[in-house]
CSV table of C-alpha atoms in Angstrom, one decimal:
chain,number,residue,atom,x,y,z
A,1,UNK,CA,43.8,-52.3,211.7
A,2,UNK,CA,41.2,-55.8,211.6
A,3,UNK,CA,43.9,-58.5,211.9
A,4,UNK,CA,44.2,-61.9,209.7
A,5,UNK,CA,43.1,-65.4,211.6
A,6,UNK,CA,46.0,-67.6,210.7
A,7,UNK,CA,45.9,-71.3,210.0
A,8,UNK,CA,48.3,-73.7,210.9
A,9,UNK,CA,49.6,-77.1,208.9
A,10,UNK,CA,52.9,-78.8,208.7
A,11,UNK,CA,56.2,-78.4,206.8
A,12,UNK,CA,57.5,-81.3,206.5
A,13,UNK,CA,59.7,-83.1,209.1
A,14,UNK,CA,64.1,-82.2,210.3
A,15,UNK,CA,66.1,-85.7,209.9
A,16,UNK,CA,65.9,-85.5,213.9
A,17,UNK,CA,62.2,-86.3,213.7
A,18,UNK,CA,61.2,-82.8,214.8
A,19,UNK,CA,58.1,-81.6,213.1
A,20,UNK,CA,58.1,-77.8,211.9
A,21,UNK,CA,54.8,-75.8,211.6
A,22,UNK,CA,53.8,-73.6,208.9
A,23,UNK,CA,51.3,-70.2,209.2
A,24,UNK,CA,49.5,-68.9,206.7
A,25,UNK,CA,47.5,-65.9,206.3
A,26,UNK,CA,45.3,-64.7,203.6
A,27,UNK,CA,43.2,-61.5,203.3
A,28,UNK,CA,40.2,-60.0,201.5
A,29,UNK,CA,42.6,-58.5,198.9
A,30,UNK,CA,43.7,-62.0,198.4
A,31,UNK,CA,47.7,-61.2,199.9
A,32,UNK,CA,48.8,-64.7,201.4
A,33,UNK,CA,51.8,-64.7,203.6
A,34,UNK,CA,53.2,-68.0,205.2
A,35,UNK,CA,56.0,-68.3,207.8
A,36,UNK,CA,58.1,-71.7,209.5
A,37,UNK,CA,58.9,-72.0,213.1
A,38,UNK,CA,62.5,-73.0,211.7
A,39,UNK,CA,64.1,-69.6,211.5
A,40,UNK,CA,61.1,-67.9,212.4
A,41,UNK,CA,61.5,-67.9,208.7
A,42,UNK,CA,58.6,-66.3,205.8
A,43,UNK,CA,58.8,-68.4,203.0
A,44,UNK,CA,55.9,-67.2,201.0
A,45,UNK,CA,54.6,-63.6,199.9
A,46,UNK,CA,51.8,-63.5,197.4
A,47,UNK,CA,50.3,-60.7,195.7
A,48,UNK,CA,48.2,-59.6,193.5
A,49,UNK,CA,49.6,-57.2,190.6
A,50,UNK,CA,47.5,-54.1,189.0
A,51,UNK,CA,45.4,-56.3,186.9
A,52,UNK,CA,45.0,-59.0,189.7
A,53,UNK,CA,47.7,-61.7,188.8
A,54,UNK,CA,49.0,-63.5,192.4
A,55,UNK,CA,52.8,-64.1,192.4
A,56,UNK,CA,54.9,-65.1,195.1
A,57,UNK,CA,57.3,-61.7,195.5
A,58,UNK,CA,59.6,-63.7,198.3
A,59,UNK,CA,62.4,-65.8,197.9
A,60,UNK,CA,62.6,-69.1,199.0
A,61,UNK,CA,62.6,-72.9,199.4
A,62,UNK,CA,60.1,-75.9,198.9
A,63,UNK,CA,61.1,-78.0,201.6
A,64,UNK,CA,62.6,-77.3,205.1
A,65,UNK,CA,65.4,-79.7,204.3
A,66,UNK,CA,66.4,-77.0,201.5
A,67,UNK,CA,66.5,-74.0,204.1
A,68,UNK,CA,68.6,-76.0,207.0
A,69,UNK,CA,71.2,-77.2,204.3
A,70,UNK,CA,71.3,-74.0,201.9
A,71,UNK,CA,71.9,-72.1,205.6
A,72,UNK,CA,71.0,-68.9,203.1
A,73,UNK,CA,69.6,-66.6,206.1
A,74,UNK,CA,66.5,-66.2,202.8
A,75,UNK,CA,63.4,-65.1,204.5
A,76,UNK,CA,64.3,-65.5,207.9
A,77,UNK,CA,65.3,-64.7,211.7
A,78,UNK,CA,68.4,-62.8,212.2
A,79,UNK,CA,70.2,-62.5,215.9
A,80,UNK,CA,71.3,-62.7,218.0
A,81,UNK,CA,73.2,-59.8,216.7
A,82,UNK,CA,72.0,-58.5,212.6
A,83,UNK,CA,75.4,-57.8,210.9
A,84,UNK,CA,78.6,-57.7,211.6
A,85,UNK,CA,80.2,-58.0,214.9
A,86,UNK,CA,83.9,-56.5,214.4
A,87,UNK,CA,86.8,-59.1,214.9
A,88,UNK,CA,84.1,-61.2,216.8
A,89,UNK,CA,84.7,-59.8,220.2
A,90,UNK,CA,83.3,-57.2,222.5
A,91,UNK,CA,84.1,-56.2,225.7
A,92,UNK,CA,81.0,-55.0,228.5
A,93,UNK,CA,82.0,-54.3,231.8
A,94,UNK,CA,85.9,-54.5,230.9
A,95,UNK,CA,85.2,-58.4,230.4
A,96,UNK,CA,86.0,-59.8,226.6
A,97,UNK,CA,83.9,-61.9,225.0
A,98,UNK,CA,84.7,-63.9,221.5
A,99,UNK,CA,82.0,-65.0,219.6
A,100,UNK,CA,81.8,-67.1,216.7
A,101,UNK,CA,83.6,-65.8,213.6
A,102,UNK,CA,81.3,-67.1,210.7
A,103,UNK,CA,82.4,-64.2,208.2
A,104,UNK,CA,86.3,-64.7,206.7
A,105,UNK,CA,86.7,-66.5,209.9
A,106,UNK,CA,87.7,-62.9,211.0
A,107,UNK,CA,84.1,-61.5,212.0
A,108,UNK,CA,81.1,-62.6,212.8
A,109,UNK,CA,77.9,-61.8,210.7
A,110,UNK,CA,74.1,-62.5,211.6
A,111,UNK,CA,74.4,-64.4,214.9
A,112,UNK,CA,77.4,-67.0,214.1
A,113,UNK,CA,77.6,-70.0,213.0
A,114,UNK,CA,74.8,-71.4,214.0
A,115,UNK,CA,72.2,-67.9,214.2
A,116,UNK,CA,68.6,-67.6,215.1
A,117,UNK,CA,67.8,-68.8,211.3
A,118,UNK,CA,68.8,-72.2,211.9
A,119,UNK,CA,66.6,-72.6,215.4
A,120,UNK,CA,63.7,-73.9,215.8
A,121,UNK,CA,61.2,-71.7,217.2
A,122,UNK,CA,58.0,-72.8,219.3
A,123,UNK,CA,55.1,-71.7,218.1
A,124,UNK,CA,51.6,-70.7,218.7
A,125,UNK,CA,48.6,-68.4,217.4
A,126,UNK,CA,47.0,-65.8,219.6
A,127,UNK,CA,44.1,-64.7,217.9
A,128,UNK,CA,45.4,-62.7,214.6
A,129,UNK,CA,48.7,-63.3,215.4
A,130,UNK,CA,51.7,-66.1,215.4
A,131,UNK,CA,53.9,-66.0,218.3
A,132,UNK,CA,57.2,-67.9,217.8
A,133,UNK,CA,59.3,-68.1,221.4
A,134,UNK,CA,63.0,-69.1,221.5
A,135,UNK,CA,65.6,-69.0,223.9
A,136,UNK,CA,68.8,-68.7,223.5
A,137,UNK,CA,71.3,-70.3,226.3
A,138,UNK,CA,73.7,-68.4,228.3
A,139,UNK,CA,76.8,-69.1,225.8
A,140,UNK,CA,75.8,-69.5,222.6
A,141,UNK,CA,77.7,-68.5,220.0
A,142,UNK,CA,80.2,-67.2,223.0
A,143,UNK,CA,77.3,-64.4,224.0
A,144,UNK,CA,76.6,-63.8,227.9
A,145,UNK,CA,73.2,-64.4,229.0
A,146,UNK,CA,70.6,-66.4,228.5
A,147,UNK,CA,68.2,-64.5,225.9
A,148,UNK,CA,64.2,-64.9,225.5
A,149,UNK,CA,63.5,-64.0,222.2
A,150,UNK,CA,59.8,-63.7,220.7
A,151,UNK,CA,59.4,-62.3,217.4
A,152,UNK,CA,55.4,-61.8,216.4
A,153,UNK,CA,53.4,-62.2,212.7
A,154,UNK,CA,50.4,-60.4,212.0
A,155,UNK,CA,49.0,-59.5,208.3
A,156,UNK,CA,46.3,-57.1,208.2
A,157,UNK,CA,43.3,-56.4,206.0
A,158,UNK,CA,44.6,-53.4,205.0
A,159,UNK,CA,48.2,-55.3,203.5
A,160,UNK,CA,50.2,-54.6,206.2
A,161,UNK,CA,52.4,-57.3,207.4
A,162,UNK,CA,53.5,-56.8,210.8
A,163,UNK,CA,56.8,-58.4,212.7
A,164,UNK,CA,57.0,-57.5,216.4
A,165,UNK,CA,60.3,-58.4,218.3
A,166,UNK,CA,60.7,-58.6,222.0
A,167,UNK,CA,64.3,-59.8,224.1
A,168,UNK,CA,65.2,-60.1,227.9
A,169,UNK,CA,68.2,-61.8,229.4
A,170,UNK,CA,69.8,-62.5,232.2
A,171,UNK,CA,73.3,-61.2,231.6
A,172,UNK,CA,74.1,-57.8,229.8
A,173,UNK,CA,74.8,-58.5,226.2
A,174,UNK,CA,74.1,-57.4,222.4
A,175,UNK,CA,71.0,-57.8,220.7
A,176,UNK,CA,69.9,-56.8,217.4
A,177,UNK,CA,67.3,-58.4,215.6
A,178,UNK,CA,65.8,-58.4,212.6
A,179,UNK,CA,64.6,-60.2,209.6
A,180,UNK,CA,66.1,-61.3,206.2
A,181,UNK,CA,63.0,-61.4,203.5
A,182,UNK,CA,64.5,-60.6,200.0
A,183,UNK,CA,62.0,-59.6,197.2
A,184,UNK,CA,61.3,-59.6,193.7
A,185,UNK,CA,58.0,-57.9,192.9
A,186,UNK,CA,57.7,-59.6,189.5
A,187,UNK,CA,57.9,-62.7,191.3
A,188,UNK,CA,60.7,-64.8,193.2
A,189,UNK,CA,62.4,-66.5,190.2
A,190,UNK,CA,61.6,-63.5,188.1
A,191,UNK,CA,65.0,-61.9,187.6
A,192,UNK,CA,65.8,-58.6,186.4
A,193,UNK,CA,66.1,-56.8,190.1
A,194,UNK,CA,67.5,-53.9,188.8
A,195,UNK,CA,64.1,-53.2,186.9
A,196,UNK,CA,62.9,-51.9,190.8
A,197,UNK,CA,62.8,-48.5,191.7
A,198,UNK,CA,63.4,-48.0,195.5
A,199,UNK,CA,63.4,-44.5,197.4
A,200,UNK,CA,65.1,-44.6,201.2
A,201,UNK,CA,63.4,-41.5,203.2
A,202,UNK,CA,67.6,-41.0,204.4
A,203,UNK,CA,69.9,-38.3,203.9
A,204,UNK,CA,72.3,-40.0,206.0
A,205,UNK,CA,74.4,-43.4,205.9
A,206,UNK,CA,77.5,-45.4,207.7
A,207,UNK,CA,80.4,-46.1,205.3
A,208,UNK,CA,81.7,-49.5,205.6
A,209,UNK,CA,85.0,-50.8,204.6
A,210,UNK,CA,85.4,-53.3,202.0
A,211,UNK,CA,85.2,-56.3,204.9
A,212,UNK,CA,81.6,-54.0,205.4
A,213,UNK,CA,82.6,-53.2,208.6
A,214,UNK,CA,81.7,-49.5,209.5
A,215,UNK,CA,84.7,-47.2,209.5
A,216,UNK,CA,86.7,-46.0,212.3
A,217,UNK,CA,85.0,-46.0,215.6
A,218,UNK,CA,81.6,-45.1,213.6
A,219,UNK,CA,81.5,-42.6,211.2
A,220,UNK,CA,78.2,-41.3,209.6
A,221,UNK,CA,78.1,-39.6,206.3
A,222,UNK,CA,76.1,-37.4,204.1
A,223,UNK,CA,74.8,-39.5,201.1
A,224,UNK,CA,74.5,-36.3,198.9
A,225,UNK,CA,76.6,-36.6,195.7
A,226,UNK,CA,77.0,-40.7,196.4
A,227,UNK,CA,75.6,-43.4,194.8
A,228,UNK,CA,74.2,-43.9,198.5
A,229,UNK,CA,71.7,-41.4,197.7
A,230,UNK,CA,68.1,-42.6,197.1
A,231,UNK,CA,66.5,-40.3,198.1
A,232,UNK,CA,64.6,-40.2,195.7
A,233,UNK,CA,63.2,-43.0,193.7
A,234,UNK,CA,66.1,-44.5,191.7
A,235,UNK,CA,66.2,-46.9,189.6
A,236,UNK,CA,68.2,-50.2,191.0
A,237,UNK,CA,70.2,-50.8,188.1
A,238,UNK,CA,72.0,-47.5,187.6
A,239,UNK,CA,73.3,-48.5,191.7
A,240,UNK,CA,73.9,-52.3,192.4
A,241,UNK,CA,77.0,-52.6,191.3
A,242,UNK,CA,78.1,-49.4,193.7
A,243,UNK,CA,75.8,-50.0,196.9
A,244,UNK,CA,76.4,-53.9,198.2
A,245,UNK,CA,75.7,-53.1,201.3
A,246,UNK,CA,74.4,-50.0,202.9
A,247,UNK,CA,73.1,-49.0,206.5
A,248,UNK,CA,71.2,-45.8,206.5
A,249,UNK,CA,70.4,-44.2,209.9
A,250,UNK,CA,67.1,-42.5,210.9
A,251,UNK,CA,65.7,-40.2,213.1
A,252,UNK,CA,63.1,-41.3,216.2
A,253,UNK,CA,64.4,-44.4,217.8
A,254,UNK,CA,61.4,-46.2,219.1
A,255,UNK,CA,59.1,-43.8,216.7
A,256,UNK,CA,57.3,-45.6,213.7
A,257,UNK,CA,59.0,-44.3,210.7
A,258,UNK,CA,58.7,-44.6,207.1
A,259,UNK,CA,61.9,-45.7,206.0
A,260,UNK,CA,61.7,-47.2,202.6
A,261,UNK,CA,59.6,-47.4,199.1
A,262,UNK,CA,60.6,-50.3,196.7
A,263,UNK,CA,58.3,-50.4,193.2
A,264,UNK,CA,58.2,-52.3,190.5
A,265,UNK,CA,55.9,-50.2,187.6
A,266,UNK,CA,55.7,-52.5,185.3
A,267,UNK,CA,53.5,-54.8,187.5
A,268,UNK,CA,52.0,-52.5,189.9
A,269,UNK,CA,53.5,-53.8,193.0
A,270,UNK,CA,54.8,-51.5,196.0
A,271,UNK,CA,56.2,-52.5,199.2
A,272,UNK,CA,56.4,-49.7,201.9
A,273,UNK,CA,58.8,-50.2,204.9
A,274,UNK,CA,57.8,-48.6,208.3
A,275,UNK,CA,60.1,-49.3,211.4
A,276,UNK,CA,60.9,-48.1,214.8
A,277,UNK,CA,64.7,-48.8,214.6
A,278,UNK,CA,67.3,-46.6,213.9
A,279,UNK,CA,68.7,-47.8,210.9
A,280,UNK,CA,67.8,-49.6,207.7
A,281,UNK,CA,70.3,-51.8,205.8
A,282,UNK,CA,69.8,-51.9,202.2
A,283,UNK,CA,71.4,-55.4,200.2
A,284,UNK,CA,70.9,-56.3,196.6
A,285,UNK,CA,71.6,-59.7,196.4
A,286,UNK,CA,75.8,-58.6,195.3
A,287,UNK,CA,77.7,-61.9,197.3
A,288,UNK,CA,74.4,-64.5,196.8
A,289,UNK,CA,75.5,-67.8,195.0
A,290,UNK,CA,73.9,-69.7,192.7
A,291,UNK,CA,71.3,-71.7,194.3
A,292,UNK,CA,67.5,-73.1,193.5
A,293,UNK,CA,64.7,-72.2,194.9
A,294,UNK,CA,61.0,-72.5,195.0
A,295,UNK,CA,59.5,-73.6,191.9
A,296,UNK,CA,62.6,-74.5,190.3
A,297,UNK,CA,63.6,-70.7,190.2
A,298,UNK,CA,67.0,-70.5,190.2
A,299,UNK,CA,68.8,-67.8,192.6
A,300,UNK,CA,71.9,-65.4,192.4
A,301,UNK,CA,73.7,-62.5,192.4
A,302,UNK,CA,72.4,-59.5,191.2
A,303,UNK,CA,70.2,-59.5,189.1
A,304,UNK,CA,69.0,-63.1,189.9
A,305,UNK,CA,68.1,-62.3,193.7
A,306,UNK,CA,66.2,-60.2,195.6
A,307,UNK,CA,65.6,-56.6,197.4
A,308,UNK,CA,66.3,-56.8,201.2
A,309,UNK,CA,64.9,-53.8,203.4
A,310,UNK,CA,66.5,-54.9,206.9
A,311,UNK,CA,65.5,-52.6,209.5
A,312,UNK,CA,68.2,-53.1,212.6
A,313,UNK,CA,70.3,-50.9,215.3
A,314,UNK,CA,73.8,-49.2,214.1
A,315,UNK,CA,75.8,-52.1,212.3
A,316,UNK,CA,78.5,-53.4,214.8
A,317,UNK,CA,77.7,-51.1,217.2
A,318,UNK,CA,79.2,-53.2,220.3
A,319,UNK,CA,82.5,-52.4,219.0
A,320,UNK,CA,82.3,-48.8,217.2
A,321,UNK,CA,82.2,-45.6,221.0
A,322,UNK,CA,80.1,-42.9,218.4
A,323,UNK,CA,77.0,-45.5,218.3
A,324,UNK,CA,74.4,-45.6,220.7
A,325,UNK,CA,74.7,-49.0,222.8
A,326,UNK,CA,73.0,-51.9,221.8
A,327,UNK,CA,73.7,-53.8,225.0
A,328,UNK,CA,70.4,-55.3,226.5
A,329,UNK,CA,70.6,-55.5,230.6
A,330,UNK,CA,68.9,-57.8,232.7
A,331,UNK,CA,65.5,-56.1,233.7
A,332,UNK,CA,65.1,-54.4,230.4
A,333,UNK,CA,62.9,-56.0,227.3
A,334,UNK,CA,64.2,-55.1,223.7
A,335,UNK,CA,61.6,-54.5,221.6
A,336,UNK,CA,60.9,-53.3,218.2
A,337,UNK,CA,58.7,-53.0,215.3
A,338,UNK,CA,59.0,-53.7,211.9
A,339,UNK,CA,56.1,-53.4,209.1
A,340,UNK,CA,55.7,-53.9,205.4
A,341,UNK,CA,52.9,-52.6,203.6
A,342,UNK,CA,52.2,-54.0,200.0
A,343,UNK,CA,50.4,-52.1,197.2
A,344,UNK,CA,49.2,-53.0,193.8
């Protein structure tokens, strides 16, 4: 697949002075996508609908200042560890560790307190694609090991943007990475999110408890006769009040996969999710406050959010014996792939 050239210009300044860098790629069908090195964050998704109207189908913020200080997780990085780490503790090697507990101050949820979305990343294009580097000290957040993280943007000519993730470190310890785009394919500060029809290629799901922690030691359930069940397309609205937060599991770790279809009819607009993870987390926006975003759009729950299609490894799986390990050791590189194809 021919890969987009990228340009490069800034996004406006941190109070610290430091200057953050802003990629943007555009394509013959006229799909933009733009991405910060703070958070490793994309801020922009435009596309065309079926009679060739561009909106911007990602939530976001106009300024950088608005990301650090809404600390939203909207559109970007997530790790070290996507989800929920029970109790915020784990044990490898019969040694406990205690992370940050950003989540009830019971749990922690999407890295800690201060996750991979707040960072700043370095960054640099490589022909078709931007490479954002960061490394995470031995410590951080309480995690062992110090962690080289690079997570890769590419957009193709055939509307297919593509997020690569790599991880070493030097001390065994969790990772789990992903990315936390939320979409409204009648544009960003469109509303009306249960008007999207989505369809999740998963007979199979992990119940959470109401803290959305998975239950037991990890248990994985059939979605037929649930409102979990989507597999085929269903209309959001008949479901968001009953599925906050799903994780659906897959088969072929490692194996590109098509996981997910969201749609909007009304417009035109598709967005097909292909991943080589094991599991997919779907969220609809339920626990998102009131907030504005880009454009003077203003942001909530429901209704007034967005889609999020998070592909990721078994939710809390440090802490839950029936899912496979996510512990990364020293001589090993994490890696995974995450696409998502737009149609209109």
């Amino acid at each position: 697949m021919t890969g987009v050239v990228p340009s490069q210009d800034s996004f406006g300044t941190l109070k610290d002075g430091t200057q953050v860098s802003r990629f943007s790629f555009t394509n013959k069908n006229n799909v933009t996508v733009r991405v910060i090195n703070y958070g490793a964050t994309i801020t922009d998704v435009l596309l065309p609908d079926k009679n060739g109207s561009v909106e911007d189908i990602s939530l976001g913020f106009d300024s950088v200042q608005e990301y650090k200080s809404q600390h939203s997780y909207i559109g970007a990085a997530l790790g070290r560890v996507t989800e929920r780490i029970k109790g915020a503790k784990f044990e490898i090697d019969g040694v406990e560790y205690k992370v940050s507990a950003n989540d009830n101050n019971i749990h922690q949820v999407h890295g800690g307190i201060s996750g991979f979305d707040t960072k700043m990343f370095t960054a640099s294009i490589n022909g078709d694609t931007v490479v954002m580097k960061y490394v995470s000290l031995d410590g951080e957040e309480g995690f062992p090991g110090e962690v080289t993280a690079e997570f890769t943007f590419r957009l193709t000519e055939e509307n297919e943007l593509i997020l690569g993730y790599t991880a070493t470190t030097t001390k065994p310890t969790p990772v789990n990475l992903s990315n936390h785009v939320y979409f409204n394919l009648a544009g960003h500060g469109a509303g009306n999110v249960g008007d999207h029809i989505l369809t999740v290629n998963s007979c199979r799901h992990i119940p959470l408890d109401k803290e959305y922690i998975p239950l037991g030691d990890g248990t994985i359930s059939d979605v037929k006769g649930t409102p979990f069940d989507l597999t085929t397309p269903t209309q959001l609205r008949e479901r968001m009040k009953d599925v906050l937060v799903s994780n659906y599991v897959f088969e072929g770790h490692g194996k590109k996969k098509h996981v997910a279809k969201l749609e909007l009819p009304s417009t035109g607009r598709t967005v097909d999710c292909f991943t080589t993870e094991p599991c997919m987390e779907t969220y609809f926006s339920c626990a998102m406050r009131t907030m504005k975003g880009k454009n003077g759009a203003t942001y909530g729950a429901y209704e007034n959010g967005g889609i999020c299609l998070i592909p990721m490894q078994y939710s809390s799986a440090v802490n839950m014996p029936n899912f496979p390990n996510m512990i990364l050791q020293p001589g090993q590189t994490y890696t995974q792939t995450t696409s998502y194809k737009f149609g209109f």
